[in-house]
XYZ file of C-alpha atoms in Angstrom:
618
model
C 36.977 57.817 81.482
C 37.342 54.608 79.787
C 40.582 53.656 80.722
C 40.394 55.335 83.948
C 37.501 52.271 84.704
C 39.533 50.093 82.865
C 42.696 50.324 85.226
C 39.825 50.140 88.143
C 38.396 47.152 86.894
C 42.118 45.518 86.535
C 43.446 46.452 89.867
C 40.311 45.007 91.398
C 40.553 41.392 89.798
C 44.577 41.189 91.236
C 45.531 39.254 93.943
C 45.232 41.267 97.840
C 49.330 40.976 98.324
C 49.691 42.531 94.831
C 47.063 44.953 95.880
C 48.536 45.823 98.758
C 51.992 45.848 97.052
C 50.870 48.780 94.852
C 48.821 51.102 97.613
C 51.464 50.779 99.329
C 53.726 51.876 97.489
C 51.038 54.493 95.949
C 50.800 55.679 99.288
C 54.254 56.156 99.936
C 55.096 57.710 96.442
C 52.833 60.417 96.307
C 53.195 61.895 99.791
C 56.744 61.494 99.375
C 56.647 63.237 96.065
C 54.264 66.044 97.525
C 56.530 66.461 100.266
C 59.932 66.513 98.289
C 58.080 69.082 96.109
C 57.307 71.310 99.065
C 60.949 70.727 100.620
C 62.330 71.912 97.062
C 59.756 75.051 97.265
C 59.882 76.014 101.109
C 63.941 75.312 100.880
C 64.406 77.780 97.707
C 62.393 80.672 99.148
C 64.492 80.814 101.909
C 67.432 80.212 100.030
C 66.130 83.380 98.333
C 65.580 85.213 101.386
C 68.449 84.444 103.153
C 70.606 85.257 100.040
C 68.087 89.060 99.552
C 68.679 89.887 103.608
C 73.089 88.258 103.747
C 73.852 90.288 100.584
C 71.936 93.253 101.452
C 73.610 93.383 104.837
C 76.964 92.938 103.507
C 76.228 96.300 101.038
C 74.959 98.231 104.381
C 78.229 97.139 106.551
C 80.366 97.918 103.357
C 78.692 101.406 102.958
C 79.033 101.651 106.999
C 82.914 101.251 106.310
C 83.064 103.532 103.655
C 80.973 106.448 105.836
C 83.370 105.702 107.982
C 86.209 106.691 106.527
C 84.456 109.534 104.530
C 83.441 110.960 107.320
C 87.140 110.876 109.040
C 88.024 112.951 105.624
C 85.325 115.439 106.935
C 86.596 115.903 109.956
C 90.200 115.915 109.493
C 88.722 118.990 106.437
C 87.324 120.581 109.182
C 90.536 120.346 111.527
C 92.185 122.090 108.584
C 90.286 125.898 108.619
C 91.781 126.078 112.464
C 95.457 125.184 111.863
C 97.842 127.818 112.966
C 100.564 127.123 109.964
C 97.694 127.104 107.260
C 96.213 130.509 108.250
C 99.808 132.274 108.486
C 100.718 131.241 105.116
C 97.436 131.817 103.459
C 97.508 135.427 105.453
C 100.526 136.427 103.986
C 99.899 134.583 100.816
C 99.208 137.351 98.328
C 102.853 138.933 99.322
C 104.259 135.867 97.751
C 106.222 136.400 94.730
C 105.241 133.518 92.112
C 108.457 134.360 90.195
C 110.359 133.390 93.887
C 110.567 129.924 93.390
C 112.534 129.351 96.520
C 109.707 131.173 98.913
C 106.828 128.768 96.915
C 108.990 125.490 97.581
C 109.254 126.625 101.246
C 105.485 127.150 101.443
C 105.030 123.862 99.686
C 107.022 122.190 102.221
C 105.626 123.758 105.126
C 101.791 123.015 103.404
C 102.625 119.461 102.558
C 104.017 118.742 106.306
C 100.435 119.710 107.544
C 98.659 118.195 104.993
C 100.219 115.097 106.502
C 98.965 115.613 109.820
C 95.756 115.602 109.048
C 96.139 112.832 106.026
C 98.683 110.464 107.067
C 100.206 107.895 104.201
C 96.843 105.786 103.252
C 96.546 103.400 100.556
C 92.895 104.294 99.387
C 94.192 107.915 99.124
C 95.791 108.678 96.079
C 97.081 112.252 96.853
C 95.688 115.512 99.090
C 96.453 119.222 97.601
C 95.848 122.321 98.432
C 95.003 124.648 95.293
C 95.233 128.080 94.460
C 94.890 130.156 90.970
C 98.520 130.295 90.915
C 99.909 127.416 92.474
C 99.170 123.299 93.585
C 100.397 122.837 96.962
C 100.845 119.502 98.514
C 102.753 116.087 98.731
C 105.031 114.508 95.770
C 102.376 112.654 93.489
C 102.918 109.601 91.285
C 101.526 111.237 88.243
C 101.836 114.989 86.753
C 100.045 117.374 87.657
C 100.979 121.240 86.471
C 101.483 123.221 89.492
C 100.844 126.204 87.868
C 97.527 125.109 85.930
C 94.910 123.347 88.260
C 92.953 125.779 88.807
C 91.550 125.124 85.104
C 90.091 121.652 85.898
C 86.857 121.139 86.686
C 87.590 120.097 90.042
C 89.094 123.190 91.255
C 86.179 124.961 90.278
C 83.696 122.367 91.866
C 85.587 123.185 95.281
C 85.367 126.765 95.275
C 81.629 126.168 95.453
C 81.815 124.111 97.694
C 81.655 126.553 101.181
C 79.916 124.722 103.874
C 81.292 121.167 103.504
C 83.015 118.467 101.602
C 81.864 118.263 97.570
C 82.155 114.693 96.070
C 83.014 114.393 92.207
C 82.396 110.864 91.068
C 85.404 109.153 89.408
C 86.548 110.753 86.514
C 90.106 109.318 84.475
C 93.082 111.789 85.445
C 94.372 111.359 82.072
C 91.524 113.398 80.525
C 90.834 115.491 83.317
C 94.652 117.342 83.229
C 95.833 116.533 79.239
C 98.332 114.396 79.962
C 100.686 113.757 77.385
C 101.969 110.741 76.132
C 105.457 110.610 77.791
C 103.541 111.172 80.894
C 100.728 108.450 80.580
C 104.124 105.815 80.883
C 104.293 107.151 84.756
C 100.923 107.271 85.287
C 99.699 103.850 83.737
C 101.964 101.959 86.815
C 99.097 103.442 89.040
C 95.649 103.141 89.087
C 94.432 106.293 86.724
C 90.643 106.779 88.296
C 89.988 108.524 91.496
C 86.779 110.318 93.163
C 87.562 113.660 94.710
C 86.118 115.294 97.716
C 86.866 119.305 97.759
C 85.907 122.476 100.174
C 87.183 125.470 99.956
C 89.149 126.621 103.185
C 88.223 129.750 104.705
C 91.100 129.127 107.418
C 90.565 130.756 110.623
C 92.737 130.343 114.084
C 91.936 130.832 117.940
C 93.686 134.088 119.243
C 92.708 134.804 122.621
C 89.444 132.930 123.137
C 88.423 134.886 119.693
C 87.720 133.070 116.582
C 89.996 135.031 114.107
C 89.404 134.969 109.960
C 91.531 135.846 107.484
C 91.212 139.226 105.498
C 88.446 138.832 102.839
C 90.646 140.253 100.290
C 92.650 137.260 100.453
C 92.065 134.623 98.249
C 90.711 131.165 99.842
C 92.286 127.916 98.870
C 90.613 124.732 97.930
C 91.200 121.343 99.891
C 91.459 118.509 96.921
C 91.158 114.548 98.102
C 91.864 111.894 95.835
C 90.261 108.398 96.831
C 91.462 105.378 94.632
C 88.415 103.742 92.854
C 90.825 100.757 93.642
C 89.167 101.415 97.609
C 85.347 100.701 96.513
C 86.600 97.582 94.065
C 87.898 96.416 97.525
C 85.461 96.971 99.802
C 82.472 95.755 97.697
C 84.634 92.194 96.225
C 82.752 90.427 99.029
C 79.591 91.361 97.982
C 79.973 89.508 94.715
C 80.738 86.371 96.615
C 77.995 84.338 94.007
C 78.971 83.213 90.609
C 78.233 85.807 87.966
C 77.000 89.045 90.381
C 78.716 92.218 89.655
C 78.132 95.600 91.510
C 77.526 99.410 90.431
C 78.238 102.561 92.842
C 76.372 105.416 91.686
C 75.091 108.664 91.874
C 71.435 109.696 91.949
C 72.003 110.811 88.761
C 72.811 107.564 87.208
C 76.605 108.455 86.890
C 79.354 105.604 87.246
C 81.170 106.230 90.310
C 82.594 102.526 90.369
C 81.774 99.197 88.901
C 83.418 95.565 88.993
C 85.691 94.721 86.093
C 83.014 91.522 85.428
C 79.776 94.256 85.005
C 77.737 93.943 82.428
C 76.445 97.035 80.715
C 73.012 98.293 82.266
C 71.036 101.470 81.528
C 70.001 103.438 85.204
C 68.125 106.475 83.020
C 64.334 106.485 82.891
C 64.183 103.121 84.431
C 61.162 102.761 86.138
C 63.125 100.146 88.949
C 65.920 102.985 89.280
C 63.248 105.125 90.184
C 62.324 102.732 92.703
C 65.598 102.359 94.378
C 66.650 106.246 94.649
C 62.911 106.111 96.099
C 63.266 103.292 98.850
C 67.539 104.289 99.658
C 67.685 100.457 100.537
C 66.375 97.259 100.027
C 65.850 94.345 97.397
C 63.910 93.821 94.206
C 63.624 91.484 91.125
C 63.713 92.913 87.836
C 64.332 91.972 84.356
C 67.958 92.745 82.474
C 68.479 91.830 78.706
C 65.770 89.285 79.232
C 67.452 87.725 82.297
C 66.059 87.565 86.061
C 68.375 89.268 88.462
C 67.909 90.234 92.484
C 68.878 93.774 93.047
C 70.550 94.869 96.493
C 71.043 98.496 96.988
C 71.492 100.523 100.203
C 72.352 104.287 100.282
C 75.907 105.840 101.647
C 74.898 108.917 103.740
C 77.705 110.752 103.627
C 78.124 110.832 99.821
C 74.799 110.085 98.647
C 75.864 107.685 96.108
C 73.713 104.454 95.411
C 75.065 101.219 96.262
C 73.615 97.973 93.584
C 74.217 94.391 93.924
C 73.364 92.292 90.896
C 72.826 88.318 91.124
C 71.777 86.080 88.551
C 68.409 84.578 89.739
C 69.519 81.086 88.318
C 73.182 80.629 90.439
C 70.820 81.410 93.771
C 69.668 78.266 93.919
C 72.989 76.655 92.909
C 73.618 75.384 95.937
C 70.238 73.087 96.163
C 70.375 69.727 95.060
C 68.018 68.820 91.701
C 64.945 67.981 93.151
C 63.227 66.213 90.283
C 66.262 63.337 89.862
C 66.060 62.999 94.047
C 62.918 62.294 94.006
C 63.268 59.766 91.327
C 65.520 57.623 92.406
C 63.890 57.590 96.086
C 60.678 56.308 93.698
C 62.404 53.513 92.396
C 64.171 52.209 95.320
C 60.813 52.625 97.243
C 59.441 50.603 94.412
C 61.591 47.738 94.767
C 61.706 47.642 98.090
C 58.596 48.996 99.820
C 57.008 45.938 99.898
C 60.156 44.107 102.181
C 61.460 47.279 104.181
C 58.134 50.100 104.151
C 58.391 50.545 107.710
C 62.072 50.416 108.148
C 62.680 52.674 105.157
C 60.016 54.599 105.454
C 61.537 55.592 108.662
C 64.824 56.216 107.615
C 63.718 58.114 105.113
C 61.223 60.936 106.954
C 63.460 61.159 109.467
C 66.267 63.443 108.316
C 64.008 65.208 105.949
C 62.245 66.487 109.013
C 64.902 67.489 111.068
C 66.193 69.353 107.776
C 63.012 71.232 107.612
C 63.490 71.976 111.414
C 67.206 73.348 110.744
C 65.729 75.164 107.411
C 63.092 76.771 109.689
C 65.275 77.874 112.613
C 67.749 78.695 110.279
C 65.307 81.424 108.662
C 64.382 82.220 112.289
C 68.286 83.700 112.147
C 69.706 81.063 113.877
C 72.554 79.668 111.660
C 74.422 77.466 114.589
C 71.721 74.659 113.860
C 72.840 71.738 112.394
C 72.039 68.125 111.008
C 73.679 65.115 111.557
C 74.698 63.425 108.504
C 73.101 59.711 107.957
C 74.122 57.490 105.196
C 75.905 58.339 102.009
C 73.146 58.695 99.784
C 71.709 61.711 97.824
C 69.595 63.272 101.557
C 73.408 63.473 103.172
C 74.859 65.138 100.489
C 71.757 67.580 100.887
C 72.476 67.674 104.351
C 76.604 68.051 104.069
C 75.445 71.765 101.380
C 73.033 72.498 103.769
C 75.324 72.545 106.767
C 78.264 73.853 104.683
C 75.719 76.525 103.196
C 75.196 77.264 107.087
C 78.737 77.259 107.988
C 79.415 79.981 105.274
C 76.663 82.198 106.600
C 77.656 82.152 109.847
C 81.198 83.082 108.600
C 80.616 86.076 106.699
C 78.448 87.108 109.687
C 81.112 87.050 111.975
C 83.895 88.353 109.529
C 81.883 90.800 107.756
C 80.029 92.174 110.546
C 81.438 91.876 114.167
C 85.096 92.453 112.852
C 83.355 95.807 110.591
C 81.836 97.072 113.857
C 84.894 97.011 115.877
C 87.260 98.554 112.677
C 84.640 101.017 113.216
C 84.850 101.996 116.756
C 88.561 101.142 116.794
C 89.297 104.332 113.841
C 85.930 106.172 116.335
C 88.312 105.777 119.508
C 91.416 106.870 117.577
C 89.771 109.669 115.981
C 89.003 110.637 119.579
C 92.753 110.273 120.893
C 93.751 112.246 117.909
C 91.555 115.657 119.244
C 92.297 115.375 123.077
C 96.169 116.338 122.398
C 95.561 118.019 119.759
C 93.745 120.066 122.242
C 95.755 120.095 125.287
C 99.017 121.227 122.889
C 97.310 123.675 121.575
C 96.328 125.086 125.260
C 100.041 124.248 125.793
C 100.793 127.082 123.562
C 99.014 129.842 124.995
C 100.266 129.178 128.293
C 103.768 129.161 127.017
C 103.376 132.487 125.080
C 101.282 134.032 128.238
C 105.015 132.588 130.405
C 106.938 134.481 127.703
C 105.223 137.608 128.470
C 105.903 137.172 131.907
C 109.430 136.671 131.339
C 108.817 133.374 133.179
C 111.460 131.636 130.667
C 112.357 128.554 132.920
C 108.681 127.790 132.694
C 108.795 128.606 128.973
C 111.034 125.860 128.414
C 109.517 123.718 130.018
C 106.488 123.813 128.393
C 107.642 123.881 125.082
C 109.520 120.253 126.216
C 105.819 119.295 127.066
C 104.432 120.208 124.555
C 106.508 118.730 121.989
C 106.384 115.692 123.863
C 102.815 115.025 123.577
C 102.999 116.500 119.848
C 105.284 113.376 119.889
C 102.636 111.192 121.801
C 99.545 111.550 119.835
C 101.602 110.968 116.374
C 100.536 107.479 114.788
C 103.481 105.539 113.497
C 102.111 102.121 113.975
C 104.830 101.663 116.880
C 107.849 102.760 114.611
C 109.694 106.394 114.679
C 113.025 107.329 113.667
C 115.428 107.183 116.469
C 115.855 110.900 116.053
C 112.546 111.864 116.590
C 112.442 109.625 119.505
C 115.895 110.962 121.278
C 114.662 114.414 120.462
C 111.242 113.588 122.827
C 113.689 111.580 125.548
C 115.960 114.991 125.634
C 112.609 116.783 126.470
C 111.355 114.395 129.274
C 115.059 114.407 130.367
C 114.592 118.363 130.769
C 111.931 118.042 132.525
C 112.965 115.877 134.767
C 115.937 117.509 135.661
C 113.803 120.527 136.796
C 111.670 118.220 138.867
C 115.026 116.460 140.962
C 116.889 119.558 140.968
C 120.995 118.770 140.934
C 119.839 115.444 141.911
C 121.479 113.941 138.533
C 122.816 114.673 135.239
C 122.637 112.963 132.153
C 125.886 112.415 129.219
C 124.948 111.138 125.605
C 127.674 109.311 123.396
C 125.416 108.375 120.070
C 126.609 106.931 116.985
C 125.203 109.686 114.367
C 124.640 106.668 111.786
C 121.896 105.138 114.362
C 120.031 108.772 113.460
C 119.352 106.812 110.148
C 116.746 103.982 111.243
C 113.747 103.364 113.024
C 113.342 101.947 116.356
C 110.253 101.208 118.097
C 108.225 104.159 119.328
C 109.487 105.253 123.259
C 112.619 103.240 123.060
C 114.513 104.284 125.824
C 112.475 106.674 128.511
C 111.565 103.191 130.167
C 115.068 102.840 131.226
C 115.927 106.674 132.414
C 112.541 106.450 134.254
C 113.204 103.748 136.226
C 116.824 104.667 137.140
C 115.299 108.470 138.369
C 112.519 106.693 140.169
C 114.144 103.649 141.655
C 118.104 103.654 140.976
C 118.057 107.181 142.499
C 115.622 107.482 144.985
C 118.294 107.259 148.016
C 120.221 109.966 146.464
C 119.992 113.622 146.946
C 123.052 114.308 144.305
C 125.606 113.378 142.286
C 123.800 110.804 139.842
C 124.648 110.317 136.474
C 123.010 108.551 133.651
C 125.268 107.564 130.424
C 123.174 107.064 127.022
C 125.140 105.529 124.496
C 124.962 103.978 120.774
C 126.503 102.289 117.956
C 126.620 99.891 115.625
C 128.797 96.566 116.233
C 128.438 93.308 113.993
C 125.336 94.421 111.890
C 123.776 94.951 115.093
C 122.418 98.368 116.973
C 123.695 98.686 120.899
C 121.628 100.887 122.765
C 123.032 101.229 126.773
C 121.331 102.997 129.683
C 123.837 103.063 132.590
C 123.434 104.681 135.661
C 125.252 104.806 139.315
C 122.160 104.459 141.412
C 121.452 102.019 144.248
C 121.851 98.770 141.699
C 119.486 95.695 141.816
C 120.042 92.313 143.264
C 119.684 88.904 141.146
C 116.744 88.189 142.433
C 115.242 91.672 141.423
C 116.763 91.442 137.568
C 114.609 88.514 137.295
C 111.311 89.943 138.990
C 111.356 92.911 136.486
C 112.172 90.958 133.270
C 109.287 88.707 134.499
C 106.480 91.228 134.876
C 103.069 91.149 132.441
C 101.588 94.564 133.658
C 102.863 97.514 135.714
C 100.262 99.455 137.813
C 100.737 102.857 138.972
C 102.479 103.832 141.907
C 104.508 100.161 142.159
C 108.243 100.090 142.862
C 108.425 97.459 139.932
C 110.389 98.608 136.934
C 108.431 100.621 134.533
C 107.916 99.547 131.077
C 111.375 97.311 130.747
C 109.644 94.311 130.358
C 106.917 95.852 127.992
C 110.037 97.349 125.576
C 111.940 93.833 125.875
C 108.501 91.570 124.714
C 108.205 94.869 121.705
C 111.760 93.979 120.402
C 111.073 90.441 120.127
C 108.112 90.592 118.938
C 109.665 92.844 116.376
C 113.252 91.001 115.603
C 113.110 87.860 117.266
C 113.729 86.385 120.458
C 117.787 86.153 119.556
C 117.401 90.313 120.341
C 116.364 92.503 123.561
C 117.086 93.824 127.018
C 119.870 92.703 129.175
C 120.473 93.962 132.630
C 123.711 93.901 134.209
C 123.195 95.679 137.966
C 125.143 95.587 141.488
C 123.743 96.511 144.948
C 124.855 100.032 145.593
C 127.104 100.332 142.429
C 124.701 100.743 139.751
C 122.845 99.531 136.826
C 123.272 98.674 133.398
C 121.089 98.182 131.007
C 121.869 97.219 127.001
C 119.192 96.802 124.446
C 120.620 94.947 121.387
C 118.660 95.030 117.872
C 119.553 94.401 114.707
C 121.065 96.846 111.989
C 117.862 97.288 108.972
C 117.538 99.840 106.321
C 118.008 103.233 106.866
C 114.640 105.472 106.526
């Protein structure tokens, strides 16, 4: 109290500029201080809550992809119990001799080709089987598995109880699960050795006559065995450990690892009271205590497995992107200090002025508006705040738009192909019983025909990511050729002249029906006979020559140009169909040195050579 009157009694016997000197700069101090304070409070809560809600959304659109493709798995299970090949096999199963090798290859074969229909090549599946007590069908696998003893593994027997739908077993280490010997852990160690597994056992069934048919119940049931890479969650949760020092879990409800990053630090999930509180809420964020060290949790829950999805951060690196407070608002002390007395209105000013429009950018910035921004002023220790604060907002605004519009539409792009995958799977099916009800009939011209269809849109709905070996596509060509034929009776016929090497590579998918098309629709459509189209091949230079040549009405210079000039075709048009679509595919493909070039004559015909270069057989 004494020296509080004592520094009264001083400051009263100064001089008035001195006194004014020091409010002044006592009035601009404190509020300054009190504000930068505030600033540094206000600006780390919503650090914090813009970290809890950006992290917490990435785990939801992470489990959203994951669901996702889980859920495809599910389906593509449940396309399984109604496939034809699957339920004549397993029908006749029991009559198989396991000492015929040759018959049990065969069925292998046959089982692994429709295991690939339904599971095409994926890199977050390690391998899909179907398993019996006596044998392990399915595709070549990059470890060893006995194909005489899975039905010993845990697995196996988690699948057979596993009726209704798919089972998931959390990742377990393959070398443990089968016994592998040493010899064998030198193949195996190349790959990834941990995998999750989703099984059902298949109770397959087919459609005979609008009758849901079942095999005998005598006959033993199969189980349906998925291997997922862990490698697939360590990729699909790396984002979400974005901040220094955070490490993620995937786990069951049960507190069992499914998958953790390589960085993790050991934690204990049992008889946790804040576990208890996360398998209660499914989703959301907390802070708790680990080893003596604050840490935010975010956790959502996947719905398809079940499994628990945790996000650890270090409460300390949250914040790492603020500025130090306490040494900003020194040095603004001391310069207001020295200078108050000169400058207080001018830098006073200067000062308040971006710190204010900050705060507005901080506040619509936690109103979820992250396109706000502040203009930077000076070069001082406010624009470098400024410069992380925009560059904080620029990185928010770019894992929104990476992690969650691009998600959304990966998501309805695999919805929409799952979709285009069951409408010809459909319609070939219903292909099939009209074609045996034409058989019956002894209707074999319109037998024939439908088989062609058929395989043709067996050929459509394939996915090969625009690629197919040129067998597969002369094989559907031949079909449409058929079919065509039967539609412009003895109006034309058709000669082939292929190299047999050119059988040995890819080309892109629908290589050549462009090219017949347009010489049946337009080349011939003055002609009531006599036409002839001449498909030929080889190989010439390290190059592949493909030529369509036909003796149809031919096209003028003028035309040639049109076609190879046209973005879209519309139905109906007497434009050429597709020819400028396949010539833009092959150099996208190979390069613009590669591609379609016509050669045509009014009323002598057209000729048409694709030219692509000679790559490594399939």
């Amino acid at each position: 109290m004494k020296l509080f009157k004592r520094i009264i009694d001083r400051y009263l016997n100064l001089q008035f500029k001195t006194k004014l000197t020091i409010s002044y700069i006592i009035l601009i101090v404190v509020p300054l201080s009190i504000l930068g304070i505030g600033y540094y409070n206000k600006s780390s809560d919503i650090i914090l809550q813009n970290a809890r809600e950006n992290i917490l959304n990435i785990i939801k659109r992470s489990n959203e992809t994951l669901n996702a493709r889980f859920i495809l798995a599910e389906n593509s299970a449940i396309f399984m119990h109604i496939d034809e090949d699957l339920f004549e096999i397993f029908s006749n199963f029991d009559g198989l001799d396991l000492n015929n090798h040759n018959k049990y290859m065969e069925a292998d074969r046959r089982i692994t080709k429709t295991i690939l229909k339904y599971f095409p090549f994926s890199e977050d599946i390690y391998s899909v089987n179907i398993v019996t007590r006596q044998f392990t069908f399915g595709q070549d696998l990059p470890f060893w598995i006995p194909k005489n003893g899975f039905s010993n593994s845990n697995v196996y027997s988690v699948g057979l109880e596993s009726k209704d739908r798919l089972k998931w077993i959390p990742t377990y280490d393959l070398l443990e699960e089968f016994d592998i010997r040493e010899k064998e852990q030198l193949s195996l160690k190349r790959h990834s050795q941990y995998v999750f597994s989703a099984v059902r056992l298949l109770n397959s069934a087919i459609i005979r006559n609008n009758l849901l048919v079942t095999m005998n119940k005598e006959i033993e049931r199969p189980v349906l065995i998925i291997n997922f890479k862990e490698e697939m969650l360590k990729k699909t949760f790396k984002e979400s450990t974005y901040i220094e020092g955070s490490y993620y879990y995937v786990l069951t409800k049960n507190g069992d690892v499914v998958s953790h990053s390589d960085s993790a630090e050991p934690v204990s999930f049992n008889n946790t009271q804040w576990w208890n509180d996360i398998i209660t809420k499914g989703s959301g964020t907390n802070f708790i205590y680990i080893n003596g060290k604050k840490m935010l949790v975010c956790f959502d829950t996947m719905n398809v497995t079940g499994w628990i999805s945790v996000v650890f951060v270090p409460y300390d690196k949250l914040l790492k992107t603020l500025p130090t407070m306490h040494l900003y608002t020194f040095y603004m002390t001391m310069v207001i200090i020295l200078i108050s007395a000169v400058l207080a209105s001018f830098i006073s000013g200067r000062v308040t002025l971006p710190i204010k429009k900050l705060l507005l950018a901080i506040k619509s910035m936690g109103e979820g508006n992250f396109n706000s921004k502040v203009e930077e002023m000076g070069n001082g220790e406010l624009s470098y705040l400024i410069y992380k604060f925009n560059e904080m907002n620029d990185k928010i605004q770019r894992l929104i738009e990476e992690n969650y519009q691009v998600k959304i539409k990966e998501k309805e792009a695999e919805i929409k192909a799952l979709n285009f995958q069951f409408n010809p799977h459909f319609m070939y099916n219903t292909l099939n019983i009209i074609n045996w009800m034409a058989i019956e009939n002894n209707q074999e011209e319109i037998s024939k025909m439908l088989v062609n269809l058929s395989e043709m849109l067996e050929y459509t709905a394939k996915d090969h990511k625009g690629m197919i070996n040129f067998m597969e596509d002369m094989e559907y060509l031949k079909s449409y050729v058929y079919i065509m034929m039967k539609r412009f009776v003895g109006r034309f016929a058709v000669q082939y002249d292929i190299d047999p090497q050119l059988y040995n590579y890819d080309v892109p998918k629908f290589f050549l029906q462009p090219f017949i098309e347009n010489a049946l629709i337009h080349g011939f459509e003055e002609i009531e006979e006599g036409g002839l189209i001449k498909i030929s091949g080889w190989i010439e230079d390290n190059k592949r020559y493909f030529c369509v040549e036909d003796n149809g009405k031919g096209m003028s210079a003028e035309k040639i140009k049109e076609i190879m000039e046209i973005e879209e075709e519309s139905a109906g048009s007497d434009k050429s169909i597709g020819i400028d679509n396949v010539n833009k595919r092959v150099q996208l493909l190979y390069g613009k040195q590669y591609g379609v070039h016509i050669e045509s004559e009014l009323y002598k015909g057209t000729k048409i050579t694709i030219i692509i270069p000679l790559e490594s057989t399939t």
